[in-house]
Short mmCIF file of C-alpha atoms in Angstrom, two decimals:
data_model
loop_
_atom_site.label_atom_id
_atom_site.label_comp_id
_atom_site.label_asym_id
_atom_site.label_seq_id
_atom_site.Cartn_x
_atom_site.Cartn_y
_atom_site.Cartn_z
CA MET D 1 -34.94 5.18 48.12
CA SER D 2 -33.45 8.18 47.07
CA TYR D 3 -33.23 9.01 43.05
CA PHE D 4 -29.59 9.51 44.18
CA ASP D 5 -29.11 6.59 45.23
CA TYR D 6 -30.99 4.64 41.94
CA TYR D 7 -28.80 6.73 39.20
CA GLY D 8 -25.84 6.72 41.21
CA ASP D 9 -25.58 2.77 41.13
CA MET D 10 -26.98 1.98 37.98
CA GLU D 11 -24.15 2.75 35.64
CA GLU D 12 -24.37 -0.80 33.12
CA VAL D 13 -28.81 -0.85 33.50
CA GLU D 14 -29.65 1.28 29.80
CA LEU D 15 -33.28 1.05 30.29
CA PHE D 16 -35.61 1.13 33.06
CA SER D 17 -39.36 1.00 33.82
CA VAL D 18 -41.90 1.54 36.75
CA THR D 19 -43.79 -1.30 37.69
CA ASP D 20 -45.68 -0.85 40.69
CA PHE D 21 -46.41 3.04 41.95
CA SER D 22 -47.94 4.30 44.85
CA ALA D 23 -47.49 7.84 46.53
CA GLU D 24 -45.53 6.26 49.27
CA ASP D 25 -43.25 3.96 47.70
CA MET D 26 -41.83 3.45 43.92
CA THR D 27 -40.53 -0.13 43.15
CA TYR D 28 -37.96 -0.46 39.93
CA ARG D 29 -37.44 -2.96 38.00
CA SER D 30 -34.48 -2.57 35.45
CA ILE D 31 -33.73 -4.48 32.33
CA ALA D 32 -30.30 -5.31 31.06
CA VAL D 33 -29.48 -5.18 26.96
CA ASP D 34 -27.90 -8.37 26.33
CA SER D 35 -24.52 -7.79 24.93
CA ARG D 36 -24.28 -10.80 22.55
CA PRO D 37 -24.46 -9.96 18.43
CA ALA D 38 -27.63 -9.90 16.74
CA GLY D 39 -26.53 -12.92 14.79
CA ASP D 40 -26.12 -15.10 17.94
CA TYR D 41 -29.16 -13.95 19.51
CA MET D 42 -31.33 -14.74 16.71
CA ARG D 43 -29.87 -18.23 16.46
CA SER D 44 -30.42 -18.88 19.64
CA TYR D 45 -34.29 -18.73 18.37
CA GLU D 46 -34.29 -20.31 15.11
CA ALA D 47 -32.24 -23.35 16.31
CA PRO D 48 -33.31 -24.64 19.71
CA VAL D 49 -31.61 -27.27 21.16
CA TYR D 50 -34.24 -29.72 22.89
CA SER D 51 -33.65 -32.48 25.32
CA MET D 52 -35.69 -35.46 25.82
CA SER D 53 -34.74 -37.91 28.82
CA LYS D 54 -33.24 -41.14 28.19
CA ASN D 55 -36.72 -43.36 28.57
CA SER D 56 -39.35 -40.93 27.07
CA LYS D 57 -40.54 -42.29 23.81
CA PHE D 58 -41.03 -39.87 20.25
CA ALA D 59 -43.56 -40.87 18.12
CA VAL D 60 -43.25 -39.85 14.36
CA ASN D 61 -46.26 -38.71 12.48
CA VAL D 62 -45.83 -40.51 9.10
CA THR D 63 -49.32 -38.77 7.85
CA ALA D 64 -48.13 -35.46 7.95
CA LYS D 65 -47.43 -33.58 5.29
CA SER D 66 -43.91 -32.55 4.47
CA SER D 67 -42.68 -28.68 4.36
CA SER D 68 -40.22 -29.62 1.95
CA THR D 69 -41.20 -28.58 -1.79
CA ALA D 70 -39.66 -31.77 -3.13
CA SER D 71 -41.59 -33.85 -5.29
CA VAL D 72 -41.24 -37.77 -4.43
CA ASN D 73 -38.98 -38.66 -7.27
CA GLY D 74 -36.62 -36.07 -5.76
CA CYS D 75 -37.52 -33.23 -8.23
CA PRO D 76 -38.68 -30.17 -6.63
CA SER D 77 -42.35 -28.69 -7.31
CA VAL D 78 -42.99 -25.92 -9.18
CA PRO D 79 -42.46 -22.44 -7.09
CA PHE D 80 -43.93 -19.00 -7.59
CA GLY D 81 -42.84 -16.85 -10.02
CA VAL D 82 -41.17 -19.54 -12.52
CA SER D 83 -39.23 -17.91 -15.17
CA LYS D 84 -41.26 -17.26 -18.12
CA THR D 85 -39.45 -18.73 -20.78
CA LYS D 86 -40.39 -22.01 -19.63
CA PHE D 87 -42.32 -25.19 -21.39
CA MET D 88 -43.34 -28.33 -20.40
CA MET D 89 -42.27 -32.61 -20.94
CA ASN D 90 -44.90 -35.15 -20.73
CA MET D 91 -42.48 -37.99 -19.64
CA THR D 92 -42.93 -40.69 -17.06
CA ASP D 93 -40.34 -40.34 -14.71
CA SER D 94 -37.33 -37.50 -14.10
CA ARG D 95 -34.34 -39.88 -14.86
CA THR D 96 -35.81 -39.95 -19.03
CA VAL D 97 -36.30 -35.97 -18.70
CA ILE D 98 -32.83 -35.63 -17.29
CA GLU D 99 -31.38 -37.81 -20.21
CA SER D 100 -33.03 -36.27 -22.97
CA ILE D 101 -32.32 -32.30 -21.64
CA ASN D 102 -28.69 -33.75 -21.47
CA THR D 103 -28.28 -35.24 -25.10
CA HIS D 104 -29.77 -31.68 -26.21
CA LEU D 105 -27.43 -29.63 -24.42
CA LYS D 106 -24.43 -31.77 -25.90
CA SER D 107 -25.25 -30.74 -29.14
CA GLN D 108 -25.38 -27.22 -28.78
CA SER D 109 -21.42 -26.25 -30.17
CA ASP D 110 -21.45 -22.40 -28.81
CA PHE D 111 -22.64 -23.70 -25.12
CA ASP D 112 -20.79 -25.11 -22.36
CA PHE D 113 -23.02 -26.95 -19.42
CA SER D 114 -22.29 -28.37 -16.07
CA HIS D 115 -25.02 -30.25 -14.24
CA VAL D 116 -25.47 -29.98 -10.58
CA GLU D 117 -27.64 -33.13 -9.87
CA GLU D 118 -28.34 -32.72 -6.45
CA ASP D 119 -30.67 -28.94 -7.26
CA HIS D 120 -31.83 -30.29 -10.44
CA MET D 121 -29.98 -27.65 -12.38
CA TRP D 122 -27.89 -26.53 -15.42
CA LYS D 123 -25.25 -23.93 -15.42
CA GLY D 124 -24.24 -22.98 -18.96
CA LYS D 125 -22.17 -20.32 -20.81
CA PHE D 126 -22.02 -18.97 -24.10
CA LEU D 127 -18.73 -17.27 -25.09
CA CYS D 128 -18.25 -15.98 -28.89
CA GLY D 129 -15.80 -12.93 -29.79
CA SER D 130 -17.32 -10.29 -27.86
CA SER D 131 -20.81 -11.30 -26.79
CA CYS D 132 -21.01 -13.62 -23.26
CA PHE D 133 -23.92 -14.59 -21.12
CA GLU D 134 -24.71 -17.48 -18.68
CA VAL D 135 -28.12 -19.40 -18.75
CA GLU D 136 -29.27 -21.20 -15.92
CA ILE D 137 -31.58 -24.19 -16.40
CA ASN D 138 -33.94 -25.51 -13.58
CA LEU D 139 -35.85 -28.78 -13.87
CA TYR D 140 -39.22 -28.75 -11.78
CA GLN D 141 -42.56 -31.36 -11.38
CA ASP D 142 -46.12 -29.59 -11.60
CA LYS D 143 -47.61 -32.25 -9.54
CA THR D 144 -51.44 -31.07 -10.56
CA VAL D 145 -50.94 -32.38 -13.79
CA ASN D 146 -48.04 -34.83 -13.53
CA LYS D 147 -46.11 -33.31 -15.90
CA TYR D 148 -42.63 -31.77 -15.82
CA VAL D 149 -41.46 -28.12 -16.34
CA VAL D 150 -38.42 -26.79 -17.73
CA ALA D 151 -37.37 -23.39 -16.89
CA VAL D 152 -34.30 -21.37 -18.83
CA ARG D 153 -33.48 -17.75 -17.64
CA LYS D 154 -30.57 -16.02 -18.45
CA VAL D 155 -28.66 -14.44 -15.23
CA SER D 156 -26.01 -12.55 -16.78
CA GLY D 157 -24.87 -10.72 -19.86
CA CYS D 158 -26.75 -7.37 -21.40
CA SER D 159 -29.62 -6.72 -23.71
CA ALA D 160 -27.28 -7.03 -26.97
CA VAL D 161 -27.52 -11.15 -26.56
CA SER D 162 -30.90 -11.61 -25.42
CA GLY D 163 -31.49 -12.11 -29.43
CA CYS D 164 -29.19 -14.79 -28.82
CA PHE D 165 -30.90 -16.49 -25.93
CA ASN D 166 -34.23 -16.14 -27.58
CA ASN D 167 -32.27 -18.72 -30.06
CA PHE D 168 -31.19 -20.84 -27.89
CA PHE D 169 -34.26 -21.19 -25.57
CA SER D 170 -36.34 -21.60 -29.24
CA ALA D 171 -34.53 -24.46 -30.41
CA MET D 172 -34.15 -26.21 -26.72
CA GLN D 173 -38.27 -25.57 -26.88
CA SER D 174 -38.83 -26.98 -30.59
CA ALA D 175 -36.51 -29.82 -29.55
CA LEU D 176 -38.22 -31.27 -26.27
CA CYS D 177 -41.27 -29.39 -25.85
CA THR D 178 -44.39 -31.82 -25.95
CA GLU D 179 -47.01 -29.15 -25.79
CA PRO D 180 -46.12 -26.81 -28.84
CA SER D 181 -49.67 -24.94 -28.21
CA ALA D 182 -48.67 -23.86 -24.87
CA SER D 183 -45.29 -22.83 -25.92
CA THR D 184 -44.22 -19.71 -24.61
CA PRO D 185 -43.70 -17.22 -27.28
CA VAL D 186 -40.43 -15.41 -27.51
CA ARG D 187 -39.65 -12.33 -29.35
CA LYS D 188 -37.56 -12.35 -32.68
CA ALA D 189 -34.19 -11.37 -32.21
CA PHE D 190 -33.22 -7.68 -34.36
CA CYS D 191 -31.31 -8.04 -37.73
CA ILE D 192 -29.49 -5.40 -39.28
CA PRO D 193 -30.49 -5.38 -42.89
CA THR D 194 -28.57 -7.03 -45.59
CA GLY D 195 -27.26 -4.65 -48.35
CA ILE D 196 -26.09 -1.64 -46.56
CA CYS D 197 -22.94 0.27 -47.64
CA MET D 198 -20.47 0.95 -44.82
CA MET D 199 -18.43 4.05 -45.30
CA GLN D 200 -14.94 3.10 -45.91
CA MET D 201 -12.37 4.99 -43.52
CA SER D 202 -8.74 5.94 -44.24
CA ASP D 203 -5.99 4.84 -42.19
CA GLU D 204 -5.79 7.86 -40.71
CA GLN D 205 -9.00 7.69 -39.40
CA PHE D 206 -8.85 4.45 -38.53
CA LEU D 207 -5.53 4.90 -36.40
CA GLU D 208 -6.72 7.90 -34.77
CA GLY D 209 -10.29 6.28 -33.93
CA ILE D 210 -8.69 3.42 -32.03
CA GLN D 211 -6.51 5.56 -29.67
CA PRO D 212 -9.22 5.29 -27.26
CA ILE D 213 -9.70 1.66 -27.33
CA PHE D 214 -5.74 1.23 -26.52
CA ARG D 215 -5.92 4.05 -23.16
CA MET D 216 -9.14 2.21 -22.24
CA SER D 217 -6.44 -0.73 -20.78
CA GLU D 218 -4.85 1.98 -18.99
CA HIS D 219 -7.83 2.26 -15.93
CA ASN D 220 -9.85 0.21 -13.93
CA ASN D 221 -11.63 -3.45 -14.29
CA GLU D 222 -14.66 -2.39 -16.18
CA SER D 223 -12.88 -0.33 -18.71
CA ARG D 224 -10.24 -2.90 -19.26
CA VAL D 225 -13.49 -5.33 -20.03
CA GLN D 226 -14.75 -2.96 -22.21
CA CYS D 227 -11.38 -2.62 -23.71
CA ALA D 228 -10.66 -6.64 -24.58
CA LYS D 229 -14.45 -6.80 -25.83
CA MET D 230 -13.59 -3.81 -28.28
CA LEU D 231 -10.51 -5.93 -29.69
CA CYS D 232 -12.96 -8.87 -30.34
CA ASP D 233 -14.90 -6.29 -32.82
CA VAL D 234 -11.85 -4.91 -34.36
CA SER D 235 -10.72 -8.06 -35.68
CA GLN D 236 -13.60 -8.34 -37.63
CA LYS D 237 -12.46 -5.42 -39.64
CA ASP D 238 -10.57 -5.51 -43.33
CA ALA D 239 -7.03 -6.77 -43.11
CA HIS D 240 -6.00 -4.19 -44.51
CA TYR D 241 -6.66 -1.98 -41.18
CA LEU D 242 -5.76 -4.65 -38.87
CA GLU D 243 -2.08 -5.29 -40.84
CA LEU D 244 -0.70 -1.88 -40.59
CA SER D 245 2.19 -1.88 -38.76
CA ALA D 246 1.41 1.51 -36.78
CA PHE D 247 -1.59 -0.80 -35.40
CA ARG D 248 -0.39 -4.45 -35.59
CA LEU D 249 2.82 -3.74 -33.21
CA PRO D 250 0.55 -2.19 -30.23
CA CYS D 251 -2.04 -4.29 -30.73
CA VAL D 252 -0.01 -7.21 -29.92
CA ARG D 253 1.63 -5.93 -26.81
CA LEU D 254 -1.58 -4.72 -25.39
CA LEU D 255 -3.25 -8.42 -26.22
CA GLU D 256 0.34 -9.66 -24.38
CA SER D 257 -1.15 -7.45 -21.62
CA LEU D 258 -4.56 -8.65 -21.33
CA VAL D 259 -4.13 -12.12 -21.57
CA LEU D 260 -2.14 -11.84 -18.26
CA ASP D 261 -4.38 -9.40 -16.68
CA GLU D 262 -5.54 -10.45 -12.68
CA SER D 263 -9.60 -10.24 -13.76
CA GLU D 264 -11.04 -13.13 -15.62
CA ASP D 265 -13.08 -11.54 -17.83
CA VAL D 266 -10.34 -9.51 -19.05
CA ARG D 267 -8.10 -12.80 -19.77
CA GLN D 268 -11.65 -14.25 -21.40
CA TYR D 269 -11.54 -11.57 -23.89
CA ALA D 270 -8.72 -11.34 -24.50
CA VAL D 271 -8.09 -15.09 -25.38
CA MET D 272 -11.18 -14.65 -28.09
CA ALA D 273 -9.58 -11.72 -29.24
CA VAL D 274 -6.02 -13.39 -29.92
CA ALA D 275 -8.01 -16.05 -31.80
CA ALA D 276 -9.30 -13.90 -34.21
CA PHE D 277 -5.85 -11.91 -34.47
CA ALA D 278 -4.26 -15.40 -35.33
CA GLU D 279 -5.68 -15.70 -38.22
CA LEU D 280 -3.82 -13.56 -39.82
CA PRO D 281 0.02 -14.35 -40.46
CA THR D 282 1.36 -11.11 -40.27
CA TYR D 283 -0.07 -11.72 -36.28
CA LYS D 284 1.78 -15.49 -36.18
CA GLU D 285 5.08 -14.01 -36.15
CA ALA D 286 4.67 -11.54 -33.31
CA LEU D 287 1.96 -13.52 -30.86
CA MET D 288 4.69 -16.72 -31.17
CA CYS D 289 7.63 -14.22 -29.73
CA SER D 290 5.43 -12.85 -26.99
CA ALA D 291 3.73 -14.04 -23.26
CA VAL D 292 0.78 -14.80 -25.36
CA LEU D 293 1.78 -18.47 -26.21
CA PRO D 294 3.19 -19.51 -23.20
CA MET D 295 -0.15 -18.59 -21.55
CA LEU D 296 -2.41 -20.02 -24.10
CA PHE D 297 -0.27 -22.97 -23.61
CA GLY D 298 -1.11 -23.38 -20.02
CA LEU D 299 -4.90 -22.85 -20.49
CA VAL D 300 -5.02 -26.29 -22.60
CA GLU D 301 -5.16 -28.28 -19.43
CA ASN D 302 -8.72 -30.07 -17.75
CA CYS D 303 -10.41 -27.97 -15.13
CA VAL D 304 -9.78 -29.23 -11.28
CA GLU D 305 -13.49 -28.19 -10.62
CA LEU D 306 -15.71 -30.45 -13.17
CA GLN D 307 -18.91 -28.51 -11.78
CA GLN D 308 -17.11 -25.21 -12.93
CA ALA D 309 -16.10 -26.35 -15.55
CA TYR D 310 -18.41 -24.71 -18.26
CA GLU D 311 -17.28 -21.41 -17.27
CA THR D 312 -14.33 -21.45 -18.63
CA ALA D 313 -14.38 -24.42 -21.43
CA GLN D 314 -14.61 -21.87 -24.26
CA VAL D 315 -11.54 -20.05 -23.46
CA ARG D 316 -9.43 -23.51 -22.38
CA ARG D 317 -10.66 -24.77 -26.11
CA THR D 318 -10.39 -21.65 -27.94
CA ALA D 319 -6.27 -21.50 -26.80
CA ALA D 320 -6.11 -25.11 -27.87
CA ARG D 321 -7.57 -24.19 -31.14
CA VAL D 322 -4.70 -21.30 -31.30
CA LEU D 323 -2.07 -23.83 -30.47
CA ALA D 324 -3.10 -25.83 -33.23
CA LEU D 325 -3.19 -23.46 -35.70
CA LEU D 326 0.46 -21.86 -34.61
CA SER D 327 2.17 -25.52 -34.40
CA ARG D 328 0.39 -26.77 -37.86
CA THR D 329 2.50 -23.71 -39.58
CA HIS D 330 5.58 -23.35 -37.20
CA PRO D 331 6.38 -26.13 -34.93
CA TYR D 332 9.64 -25.84 -34.65
CA PRO D 333 9.39 -22.25 -33.09
CA VAL D 334 6.28 -22.50 -31.29
CA ARG D 335 8.31 -25.76 -29.21
CA ALA D 336 11.16 -23.99 -28.80
CA GLU D 337 9.40 -20.81 -27.54
CA LEU D 338 7.59 -22.90 -25.03
CA GLN D 339 10.55 -24.76 -23.58
CA GLN D 340 12.51 -21.55 -23.53
CA GLN D 341 9.65 -20.08 -21.39
CA ALA D 342 9.92 -23.26 -18.86
CA CYS D 343 6.83 -25.09 -20.29
CA ASP D 344 7.02 -28.63 -19.60
CA VAL D 345 6.17 -29.64 -23.22
CA ALA D 346 6.87 -33.21 -22.81
CA GLY D 347 4.60 -33.54 -19.98
CA TRP D 348 2.01 -31.94 -21.70
CA LEU D 349 2.20 -34.08 -24.68
CA GLN D 350 1.67 -37.32 -22.39
CA ARG D 351 -1.02 -36.32 -20.68
CA VAL D 352 -2.58 -34.39 -23.79
CA ALA D 353 -4.97 -37.55 -24.86
CA CYS D 354 -6.56 -37.69 -21.27
CA LEU D 355 -8.19 -33.96 -21.67
CA GLN D 356 -11.99 -34.55 -21.22
CA ASP D 357 -13.53 -32.22 -23.14
CA SER D 358 -13.75 -33.90 -26.71
CA ARG D 359 -13.35 -30.28 -28.88
CA THR D 360 -10.42 -29.13 -26.69
CA ARG D 361 -9.04 -32.97 -27.11
CA GLU D 362 -8.96 -33.03 -30.87
CA PHE D 363 -7.62 -28.74 -31.18
CA ALA D 364 -4.89 -30.46 -28.72
CA LEU D 365 -4.16 -33.67 -30.22
CA VAL D 366 -3.74 -31.75 -33.75
CA ALA D 367 -0.94 -29.66 -31.99
CA LYS D 368 0.57 -32.42 -30.44
CA SER D 369 0.95 -34.56 -33.65
CA PHE D 370 3.17 -31.14 -35.52
CA LEU D 371 5.35 -30.97 -31.63
CA GLU D 372 6.43 -34.10 -30.35
CA ASP D 373 8.02 -34.49 -34.40
CA VAL D 374 10.18 -31.54 -33.10
CA THR D 375 13.52 -31.49 -31.49
CA ILE D 376 15.00 -28.87 -29.49
CA ASP D 377 18.54 -28.66 -28.47
CA GLU D 378 18.47 -26.37 -25.36
CA SER D 379 22.04 -25.36 -25.84
CA LEU D 380 20.69 -23.41 -29.34
CA LEU D 381 17.26 -21.96 -27.46
CA VAL D 382 18.02 -18.04 -28.36
CA ASN D 383 16.86 -14.97 -26.06
CA ASP D 384 16.69 -12.71 -28.53
CA GLU D 385 13.57 -12.07 -30.45
CA ASP D 386 14.68 -11.15 -33.61
CA ALA D 387 16.99 -14.42 -33.48
CA MET D 388 14.00 -15.99 -33.07
CA LEU D 389 11.79 -14.45 -36.23
CA MET D 390 15.06 -16.07 -37.98
CA TYR D 391 13.59 -19.69 -37.39
CA ILE D 392 10.25 -18.67 -38.29
CA HIS D 393 11.13 -17.57 -41.74
#
């Protein structure tokens, strides 16, 4: 066998090796490379298929130790490297522990939670103004001492909200922990000393300083998120600055674009900012004549995915609160604007009592009490914004 015969006839062979060697002859073994994707190749090893003859017997070893980490009652065992923010509960069974945790979490007005029963986990979210973070609460069983471990961790959010998370954990630990001496210490939240005088600024300085926030809305998603969060903070400024016409009109237009943004993060902060500005009488009129009103109206519904309801609960609740606020003082313009925007007001009034979140339902029922007494003649609906303002006044 010549070298030419070997190489000229083995184009598809990608690897070869010599198996036997002698001075008189050479025998070669070729190795072909498997062309299947790596994932398929690995799965053939990870999930082998076993076949058994029809008459064969298979005995199950019931005394063998299970490879699962779940305990007898279904609660998983404590994993290695569990969160430092944890505490123990000395109770007889997991059902009692779960009921105690659910009762405590329902009392947290600033948080919303969804219980993932199959994973023994609670997923929660805190949203207040420009502050937002998500938490996870896991329940484990420490079989060595026959006690339950509740581990709490912050899974998202910047360090600025660590103080709020620490307060939440401390309150939960105080309410549920059965071993105070073994509690995990948590750092105290940083507090700004009271009595510090803030420097007063002129109207021109305020308007000049606000321009970069407006320009941030023209850039990428992260810039728009920060823009909406900054508007939440700006809404806490003195009303004198917020009611300047040079700021009020551009601010409402900006809020209108942010609540309709494609990003969910941008929209949630925009709704929180709208709720703050809606407290000012001069903003109520402008908000009712914008796309903000029908957008808020559309949010006051039940969440389709129950386990994901915690993510949007505060936004839906805030939208209901703003709708109740506007309906209380201007029921006719609110209903007229909603019907003009083709919103199903009559259908919403019928199903509002079925809202699952109690606080959202409470605000929505307030709005209903004012809107259902208003009768709108469809032929008299106006398309002009100035004409709509006549009804407001």
